[in-house]
mmCIF file of C-alpha atoms in Angstrom:
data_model
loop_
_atom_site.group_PDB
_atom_site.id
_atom_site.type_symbol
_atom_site.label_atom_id
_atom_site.label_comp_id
_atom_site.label_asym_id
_atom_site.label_seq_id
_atom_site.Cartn_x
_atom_site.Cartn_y
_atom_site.Cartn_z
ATOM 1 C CA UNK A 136 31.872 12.216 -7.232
ATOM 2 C CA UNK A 137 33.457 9.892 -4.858
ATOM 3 C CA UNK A 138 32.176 9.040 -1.476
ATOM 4 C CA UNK A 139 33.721 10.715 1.487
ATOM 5 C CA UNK A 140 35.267 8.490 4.163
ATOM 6 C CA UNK A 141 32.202 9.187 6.039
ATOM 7 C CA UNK A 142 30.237 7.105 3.316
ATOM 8 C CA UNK A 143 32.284 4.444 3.522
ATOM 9 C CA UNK A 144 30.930 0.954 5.012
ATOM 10 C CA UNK A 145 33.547 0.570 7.601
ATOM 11 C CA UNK A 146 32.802 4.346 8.913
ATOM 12 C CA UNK A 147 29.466 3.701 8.926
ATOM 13 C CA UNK A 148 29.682 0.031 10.943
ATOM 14 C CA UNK A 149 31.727 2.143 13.337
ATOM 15 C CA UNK A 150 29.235 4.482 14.240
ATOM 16 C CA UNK A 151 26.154 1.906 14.596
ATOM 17 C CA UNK A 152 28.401 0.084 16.631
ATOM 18 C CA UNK A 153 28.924 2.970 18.933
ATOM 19 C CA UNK A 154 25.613 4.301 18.699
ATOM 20 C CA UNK A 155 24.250 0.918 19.971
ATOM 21 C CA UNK A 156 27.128 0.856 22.624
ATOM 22 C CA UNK A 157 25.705 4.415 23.659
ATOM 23 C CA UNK A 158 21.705 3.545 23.925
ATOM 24 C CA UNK A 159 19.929 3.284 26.468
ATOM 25 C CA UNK A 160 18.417 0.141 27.663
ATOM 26 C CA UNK A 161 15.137 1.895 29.995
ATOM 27 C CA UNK A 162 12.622 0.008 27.783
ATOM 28 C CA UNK A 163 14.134 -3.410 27.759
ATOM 29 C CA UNK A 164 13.064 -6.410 30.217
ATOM 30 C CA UNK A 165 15.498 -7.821 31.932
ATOM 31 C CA UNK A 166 15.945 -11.106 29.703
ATOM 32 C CA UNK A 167 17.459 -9.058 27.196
ATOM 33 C CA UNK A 168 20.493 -8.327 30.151
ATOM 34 C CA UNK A 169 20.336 -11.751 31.716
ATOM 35 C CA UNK A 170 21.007 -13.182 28.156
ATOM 36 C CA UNK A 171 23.521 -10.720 27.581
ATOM 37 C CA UNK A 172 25.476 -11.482 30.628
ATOM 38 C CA UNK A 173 24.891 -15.497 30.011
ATOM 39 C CA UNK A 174 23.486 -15.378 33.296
ATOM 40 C CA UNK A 175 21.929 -18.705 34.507
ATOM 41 C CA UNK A 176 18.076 -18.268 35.288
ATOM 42 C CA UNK A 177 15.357 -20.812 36.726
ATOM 43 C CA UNK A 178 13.426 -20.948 33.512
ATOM 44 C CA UNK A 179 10.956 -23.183 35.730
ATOM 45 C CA UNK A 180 10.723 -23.464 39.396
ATOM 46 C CA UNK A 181 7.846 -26.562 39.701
ATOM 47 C CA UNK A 182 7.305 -29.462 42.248
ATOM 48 C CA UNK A 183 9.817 -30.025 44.989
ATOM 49 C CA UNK A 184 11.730 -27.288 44.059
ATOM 50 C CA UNK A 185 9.298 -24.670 44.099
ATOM 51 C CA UNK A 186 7.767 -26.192 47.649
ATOM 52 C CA UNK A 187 11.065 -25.968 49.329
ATOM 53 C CA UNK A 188 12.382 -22.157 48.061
ATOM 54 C CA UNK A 189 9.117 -21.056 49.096
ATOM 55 C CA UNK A 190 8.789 -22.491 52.608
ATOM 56 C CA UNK A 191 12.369 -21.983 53.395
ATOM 57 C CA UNK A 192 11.540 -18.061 52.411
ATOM 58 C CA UNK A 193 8.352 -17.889 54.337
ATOM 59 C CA UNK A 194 9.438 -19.626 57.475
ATOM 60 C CA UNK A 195 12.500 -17.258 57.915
ATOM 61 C CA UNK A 196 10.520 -14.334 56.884
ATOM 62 C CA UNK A 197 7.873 -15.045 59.381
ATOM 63 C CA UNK A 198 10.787 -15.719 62.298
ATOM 64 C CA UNK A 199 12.331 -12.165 60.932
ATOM 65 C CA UNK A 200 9.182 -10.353 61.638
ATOM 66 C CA UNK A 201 8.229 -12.101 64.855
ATOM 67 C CA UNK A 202 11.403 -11.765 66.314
ATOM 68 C CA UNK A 203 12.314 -7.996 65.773
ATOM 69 C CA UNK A 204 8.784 -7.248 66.400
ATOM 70 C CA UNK A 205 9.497 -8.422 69.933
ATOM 71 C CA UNK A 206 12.902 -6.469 70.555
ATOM 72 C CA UNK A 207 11.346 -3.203 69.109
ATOM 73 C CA UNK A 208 8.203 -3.534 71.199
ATOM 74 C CA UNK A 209 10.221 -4.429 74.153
ATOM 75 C CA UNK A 210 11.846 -1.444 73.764
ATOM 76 C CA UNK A 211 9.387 0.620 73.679
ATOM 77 C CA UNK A 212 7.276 -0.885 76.385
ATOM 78 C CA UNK A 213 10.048 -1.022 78.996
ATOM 79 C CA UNK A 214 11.394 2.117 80.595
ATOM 80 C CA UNK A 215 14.444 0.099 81.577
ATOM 81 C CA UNK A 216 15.219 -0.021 78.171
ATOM 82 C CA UNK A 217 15.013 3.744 77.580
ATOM 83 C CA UNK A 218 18.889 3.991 76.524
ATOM 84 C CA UNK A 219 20.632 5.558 73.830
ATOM 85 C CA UNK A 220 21.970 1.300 73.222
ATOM 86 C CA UNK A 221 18.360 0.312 73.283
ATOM 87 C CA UNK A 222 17.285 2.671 71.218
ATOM 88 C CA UNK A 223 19.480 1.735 68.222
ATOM 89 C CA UNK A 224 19.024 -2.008 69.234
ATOM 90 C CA UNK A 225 15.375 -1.594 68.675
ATOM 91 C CA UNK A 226 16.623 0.709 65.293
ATOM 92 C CA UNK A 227 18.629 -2.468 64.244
ATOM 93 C CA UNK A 228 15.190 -4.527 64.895
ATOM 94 C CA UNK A 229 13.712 -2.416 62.314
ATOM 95 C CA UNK A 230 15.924 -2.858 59.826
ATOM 96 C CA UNK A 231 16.075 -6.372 59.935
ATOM 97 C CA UNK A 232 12.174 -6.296 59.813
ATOM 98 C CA UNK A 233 12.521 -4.201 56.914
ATOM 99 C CA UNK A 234 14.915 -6.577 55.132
ATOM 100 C CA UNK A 235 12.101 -9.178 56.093
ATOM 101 C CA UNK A 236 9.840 -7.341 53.796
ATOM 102 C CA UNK A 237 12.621 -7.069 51.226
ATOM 103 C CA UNK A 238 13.050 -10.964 51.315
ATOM 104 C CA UNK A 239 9.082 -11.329 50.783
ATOM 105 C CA UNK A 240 9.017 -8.452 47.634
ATOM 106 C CA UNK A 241 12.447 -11.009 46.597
ATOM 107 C CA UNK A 242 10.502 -13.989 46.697
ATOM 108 C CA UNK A 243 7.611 -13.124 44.497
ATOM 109 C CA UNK A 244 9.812 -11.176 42.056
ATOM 110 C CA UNK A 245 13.002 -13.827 41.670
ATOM 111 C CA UNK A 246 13.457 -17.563 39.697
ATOM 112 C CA UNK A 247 11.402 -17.629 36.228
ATOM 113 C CA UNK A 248 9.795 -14.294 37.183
ATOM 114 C CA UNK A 249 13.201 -12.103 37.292
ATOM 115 C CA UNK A 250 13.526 -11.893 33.220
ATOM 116 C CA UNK A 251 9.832 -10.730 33.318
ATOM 117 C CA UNK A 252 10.747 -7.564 35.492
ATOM 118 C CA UNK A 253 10.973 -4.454 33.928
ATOM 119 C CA UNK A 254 14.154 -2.746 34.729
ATOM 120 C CA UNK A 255 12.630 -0.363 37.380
ATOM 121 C CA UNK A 256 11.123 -3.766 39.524
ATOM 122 C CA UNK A 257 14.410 -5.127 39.004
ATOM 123 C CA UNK A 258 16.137 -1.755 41.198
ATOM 124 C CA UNK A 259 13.074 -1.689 43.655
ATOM 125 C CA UNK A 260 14.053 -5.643 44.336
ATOM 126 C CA UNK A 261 17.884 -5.293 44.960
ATOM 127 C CA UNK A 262 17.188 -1.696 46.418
ATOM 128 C CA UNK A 263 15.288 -3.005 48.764
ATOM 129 C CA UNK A 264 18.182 -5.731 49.645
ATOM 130 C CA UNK A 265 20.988 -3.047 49.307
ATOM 131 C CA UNK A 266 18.951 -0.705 51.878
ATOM 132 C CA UNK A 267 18.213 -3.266 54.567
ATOM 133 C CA UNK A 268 21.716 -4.847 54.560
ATOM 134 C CA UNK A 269 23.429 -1.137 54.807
ATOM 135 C CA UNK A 270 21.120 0.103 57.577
ATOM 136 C CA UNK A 271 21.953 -3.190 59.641
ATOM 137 C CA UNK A 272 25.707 -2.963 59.009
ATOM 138 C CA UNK A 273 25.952 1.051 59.871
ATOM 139 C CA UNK A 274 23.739 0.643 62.509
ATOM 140 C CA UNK A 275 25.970 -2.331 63.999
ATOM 141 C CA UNK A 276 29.039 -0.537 63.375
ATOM 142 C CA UNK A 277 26.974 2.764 65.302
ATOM 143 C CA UNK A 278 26.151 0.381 67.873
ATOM 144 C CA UNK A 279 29.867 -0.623 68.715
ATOM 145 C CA UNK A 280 30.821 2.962 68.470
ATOM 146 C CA UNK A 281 28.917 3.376 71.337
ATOM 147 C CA UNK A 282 29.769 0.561 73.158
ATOM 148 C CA UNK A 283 33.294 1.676 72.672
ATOM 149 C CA UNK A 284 32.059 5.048 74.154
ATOM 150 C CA UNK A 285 30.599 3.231 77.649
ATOM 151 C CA UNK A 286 33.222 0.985 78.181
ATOM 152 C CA UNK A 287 35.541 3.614 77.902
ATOM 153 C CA UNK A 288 34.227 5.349 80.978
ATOM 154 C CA UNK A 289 33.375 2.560 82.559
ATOM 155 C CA UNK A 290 29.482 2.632 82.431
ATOM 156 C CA UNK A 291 27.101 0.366 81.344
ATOM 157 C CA UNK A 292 25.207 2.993 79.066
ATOM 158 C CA UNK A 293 26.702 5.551 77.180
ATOM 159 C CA UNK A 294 25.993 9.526 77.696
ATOM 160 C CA UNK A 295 24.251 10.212 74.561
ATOM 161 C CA UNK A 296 21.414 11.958 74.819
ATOM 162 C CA UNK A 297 18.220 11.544 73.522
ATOM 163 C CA UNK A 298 18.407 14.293 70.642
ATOM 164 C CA UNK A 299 21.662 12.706 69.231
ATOM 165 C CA UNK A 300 20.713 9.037 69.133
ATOM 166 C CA UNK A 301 17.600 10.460 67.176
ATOM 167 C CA UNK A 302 20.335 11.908 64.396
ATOM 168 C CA UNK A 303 21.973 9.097 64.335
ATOM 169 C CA UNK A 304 19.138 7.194 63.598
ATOM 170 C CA UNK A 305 18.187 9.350 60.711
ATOM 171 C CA UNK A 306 21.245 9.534 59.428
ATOM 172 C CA UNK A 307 22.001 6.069 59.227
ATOM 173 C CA UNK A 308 18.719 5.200 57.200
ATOM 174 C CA UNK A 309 19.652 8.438 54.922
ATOM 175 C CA UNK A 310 22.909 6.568 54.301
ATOM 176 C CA UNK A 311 21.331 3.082 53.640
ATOM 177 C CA UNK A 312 18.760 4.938 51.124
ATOM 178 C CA UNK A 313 21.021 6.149 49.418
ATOM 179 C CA UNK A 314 23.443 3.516 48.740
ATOM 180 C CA UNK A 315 20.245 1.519 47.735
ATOM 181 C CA UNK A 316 19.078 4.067 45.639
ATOM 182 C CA UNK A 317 22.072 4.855 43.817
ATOM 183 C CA UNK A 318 21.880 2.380 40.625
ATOM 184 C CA UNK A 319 18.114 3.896 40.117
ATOM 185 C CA UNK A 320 19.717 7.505 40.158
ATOM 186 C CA UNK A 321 21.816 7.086 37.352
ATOM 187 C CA UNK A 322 24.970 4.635 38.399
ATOM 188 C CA UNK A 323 24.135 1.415 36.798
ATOM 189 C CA UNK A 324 25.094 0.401 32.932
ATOM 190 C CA UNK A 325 21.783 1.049 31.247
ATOM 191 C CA UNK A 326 23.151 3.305 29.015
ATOM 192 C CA UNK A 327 26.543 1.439 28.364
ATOM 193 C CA UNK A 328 26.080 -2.100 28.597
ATOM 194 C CA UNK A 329 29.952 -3.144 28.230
ATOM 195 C CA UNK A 330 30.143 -1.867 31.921
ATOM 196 C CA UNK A 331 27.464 -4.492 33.292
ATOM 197 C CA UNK A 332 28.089 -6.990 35.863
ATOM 198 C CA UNK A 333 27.334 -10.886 35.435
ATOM 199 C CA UNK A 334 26.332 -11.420 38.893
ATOM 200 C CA UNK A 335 23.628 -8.226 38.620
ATOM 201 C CA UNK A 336 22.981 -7.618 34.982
ATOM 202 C CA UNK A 337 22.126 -4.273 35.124
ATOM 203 C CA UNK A 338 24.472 -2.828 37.914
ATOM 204 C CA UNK A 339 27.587 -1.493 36.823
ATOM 205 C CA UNK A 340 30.546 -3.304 37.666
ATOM 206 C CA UNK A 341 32.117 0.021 39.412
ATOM 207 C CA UNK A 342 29.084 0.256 41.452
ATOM 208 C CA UNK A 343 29.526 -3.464 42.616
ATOM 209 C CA UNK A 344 32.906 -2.884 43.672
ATOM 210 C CA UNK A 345 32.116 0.333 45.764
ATOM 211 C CA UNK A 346 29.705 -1.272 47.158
ATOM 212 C CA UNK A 347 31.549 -4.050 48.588
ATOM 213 C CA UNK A 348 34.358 -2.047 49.673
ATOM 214 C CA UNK A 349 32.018 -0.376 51.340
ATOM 215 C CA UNK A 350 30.591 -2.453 53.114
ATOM 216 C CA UNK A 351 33.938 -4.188 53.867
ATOM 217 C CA UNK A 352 35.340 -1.712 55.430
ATOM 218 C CA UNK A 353 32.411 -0.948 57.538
ATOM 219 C CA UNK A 354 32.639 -4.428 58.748
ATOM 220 C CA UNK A 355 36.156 -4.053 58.964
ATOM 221 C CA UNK A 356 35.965 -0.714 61.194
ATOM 222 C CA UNK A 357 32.942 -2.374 62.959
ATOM 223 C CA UNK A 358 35.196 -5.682 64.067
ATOM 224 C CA UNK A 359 38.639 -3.582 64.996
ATOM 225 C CA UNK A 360 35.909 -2.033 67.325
ATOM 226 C CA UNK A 361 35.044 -5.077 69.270
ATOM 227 C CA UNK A 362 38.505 -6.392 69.013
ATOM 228 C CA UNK A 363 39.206 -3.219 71.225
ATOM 229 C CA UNK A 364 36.327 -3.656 73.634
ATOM 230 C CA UNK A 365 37.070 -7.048 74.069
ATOM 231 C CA UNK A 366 40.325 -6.672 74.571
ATOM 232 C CA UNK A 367 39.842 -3.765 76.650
ATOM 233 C CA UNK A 368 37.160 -5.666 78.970
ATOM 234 C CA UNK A 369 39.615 -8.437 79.753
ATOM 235 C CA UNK A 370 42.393 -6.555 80.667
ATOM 236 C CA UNK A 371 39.788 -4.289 83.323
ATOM 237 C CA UNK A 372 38.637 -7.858 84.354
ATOM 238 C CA UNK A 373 42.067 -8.718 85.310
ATOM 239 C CA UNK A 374 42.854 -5.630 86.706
ATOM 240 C CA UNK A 375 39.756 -5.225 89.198
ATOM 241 C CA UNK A 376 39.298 -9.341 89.843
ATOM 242 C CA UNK A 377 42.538 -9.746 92.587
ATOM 243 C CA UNK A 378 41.441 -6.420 94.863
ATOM 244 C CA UNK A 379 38.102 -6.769 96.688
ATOM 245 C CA UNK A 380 38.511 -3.348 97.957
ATOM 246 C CA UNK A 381 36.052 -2.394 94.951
ATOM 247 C CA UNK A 382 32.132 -2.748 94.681
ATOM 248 C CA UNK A 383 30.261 -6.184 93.604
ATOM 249 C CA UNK A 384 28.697 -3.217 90.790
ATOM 250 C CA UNK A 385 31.873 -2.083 89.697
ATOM 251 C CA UNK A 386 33.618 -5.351 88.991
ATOM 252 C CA UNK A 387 30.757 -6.400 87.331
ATOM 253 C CA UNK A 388 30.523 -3.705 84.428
ATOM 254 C CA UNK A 389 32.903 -4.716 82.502
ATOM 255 C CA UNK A 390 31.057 -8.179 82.058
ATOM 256 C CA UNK A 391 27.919 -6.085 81.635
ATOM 257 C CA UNK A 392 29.037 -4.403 78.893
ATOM 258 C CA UNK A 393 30.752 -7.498 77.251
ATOM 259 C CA UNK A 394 27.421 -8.658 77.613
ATOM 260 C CA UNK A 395 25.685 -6.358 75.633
ATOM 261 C CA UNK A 396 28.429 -6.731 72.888
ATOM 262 C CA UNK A 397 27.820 -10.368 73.140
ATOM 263 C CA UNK A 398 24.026 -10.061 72.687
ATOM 264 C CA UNK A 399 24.505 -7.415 69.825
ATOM 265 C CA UNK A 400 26.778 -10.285 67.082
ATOM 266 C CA UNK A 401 24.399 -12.708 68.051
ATOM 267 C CA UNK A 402 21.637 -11.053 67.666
ATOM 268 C CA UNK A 403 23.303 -10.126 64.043
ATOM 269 C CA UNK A 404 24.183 -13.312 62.902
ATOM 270 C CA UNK A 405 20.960 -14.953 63.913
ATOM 271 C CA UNK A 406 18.561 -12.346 61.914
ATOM 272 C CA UNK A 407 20.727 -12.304 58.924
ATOM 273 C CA UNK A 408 22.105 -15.730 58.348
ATOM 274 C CA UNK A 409 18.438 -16.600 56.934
ATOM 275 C CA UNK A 410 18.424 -13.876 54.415
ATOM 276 C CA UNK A 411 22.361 -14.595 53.657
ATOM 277 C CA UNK A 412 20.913 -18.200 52.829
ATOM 278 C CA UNK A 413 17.883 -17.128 50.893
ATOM 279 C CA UNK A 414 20.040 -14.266 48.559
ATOM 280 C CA UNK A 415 22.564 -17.284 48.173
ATOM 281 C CA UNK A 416 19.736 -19.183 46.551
ATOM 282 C CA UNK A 417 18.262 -16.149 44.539
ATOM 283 C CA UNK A 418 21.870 -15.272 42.976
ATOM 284 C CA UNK A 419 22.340 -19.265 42.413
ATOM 285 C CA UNK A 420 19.184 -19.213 40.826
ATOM 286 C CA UNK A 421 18.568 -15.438 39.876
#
């Protein structure tokens, strides 16, 4: 009898192609996505090359760890600093000494070595990334939220108490877990490879672009919020500045708290420019 149209070759090249569109990729190393995606590796980082990417790593690394290790034992050390603003000051110090440890797992694990790494290394290392950079950010834009709260009343710290900063705390590392741990828990394009990104071979494209909106719009929410204190803070400055009828103390809070916003970017820029610099090189050279 004659073949069904099931039997015939064109049927049956349909449903390999699919079937291989559908498999999963757990098993595979992660040359078989970086050549998929025609992604540029460092097949061999020797010499100069190799001197420089390390040093430049472990010199910032080493300044990231020093540096927060100082603000978060500060912190704790001073009563003075025993302030709902401290207190997720020294929680920003911690993630920024956390995404020093994520910059040192990055090191060992990127160049030559990242089409060696099973897929699961591969998460761990941009988890790792994704976590510290989202704990910083929501704990910045937390931070100005507050700041927006004490400048509002007119006080240098804000009346949170002890118990809330605590929950906030917690629940901005649950939210920085999470959005690094997302691609692990099933959102990446493993299991449908048409979907993967070129810059991150094994991260869905939709997951990319979440995450950057994101993260945009935190920032975005985060700098409206300054924008307002700052704004706020100069008008107050002008307001109280011609009467001397008020205290020294109270024309001074304003700067005070522009101060502290002041301290807060800088201290932002400064700890994450590095590791801005050093992912620039890794995803230049992945």
């Amino acid at each position: 009898s004659a073949p069904g149209p099931t039997g015939s070759p064109v049927f049956q090249q349909d449903v390999q192609f699919f079937s291989t569109m559908n498999e999963c990729h757990y098993d595979k190393r992660m040359d078989f996505f970086y050549n998929r995606s025609n992604s540029d590796t460092a097949d061999e980082w020797t010499g100069t090359k190799l001197v420089i990417v390390l040093c430049f790593g472990t010199f910032f690394c080493l300044f990231i760890f020093f540096s927060n290790s100082l603000v978060i034992a500060a912190v704790i050390k001073n009563r003075k600093f025993h302030f709902p603003f401290y207190y997720l000051l020294a929680n920003l110090a911690a993630a920024d000494f956390f995404a020093g440890i994520a910059y040192v797992f990055l090191m060992f694990n990127t160049g030559p070595v990242s089409k060696t790494l099973t897929v699961n290394r591969w998460f761990l290392r941009q988890g790792l990334l994704d976590t510290s950079l989202t704990a910083s950010l929501t704990n910045l834009l937390v931070i100005a939220v507050e700041r927006h709260m004490s400048i509002m009343r007119m006080r240098v710290h804000s009346n949170l108490t002890k118990k809330r900063v605590t929950l906030l705390i917690l629940l901005i590392w649950a939210i920085a877990i999470f959005m690094g741990a997302v691609p692990t828990l099933g959102w990446n394009c493993l299991c449908d490879i048409s979907t993967c990104s070129s810059l991150a071979p094994i991260y869905s494209r939709s997951y990319l672009i979440f995450w950057t909106v994101s993260n945009l719009v935190a920032f975005f929410i985060m700098v409206v919020v300054y924008l307002r204190i700052y704004m706020y803070v100069k008008r107050k400055t002008n307001v109280l500045s011609p009467h001397t009828s008020g205290s020294i103390s109270r024309r001074r809070t304003p700067m005070k708290l522009m101060k502290t916003v002041m301290t807060v970017l800088v201290y932002f820029i400064v700890l994450w420019t590095p590791g801005s610099l050093f992912s620039f090189i890794q995803f230049s050279c992945p």
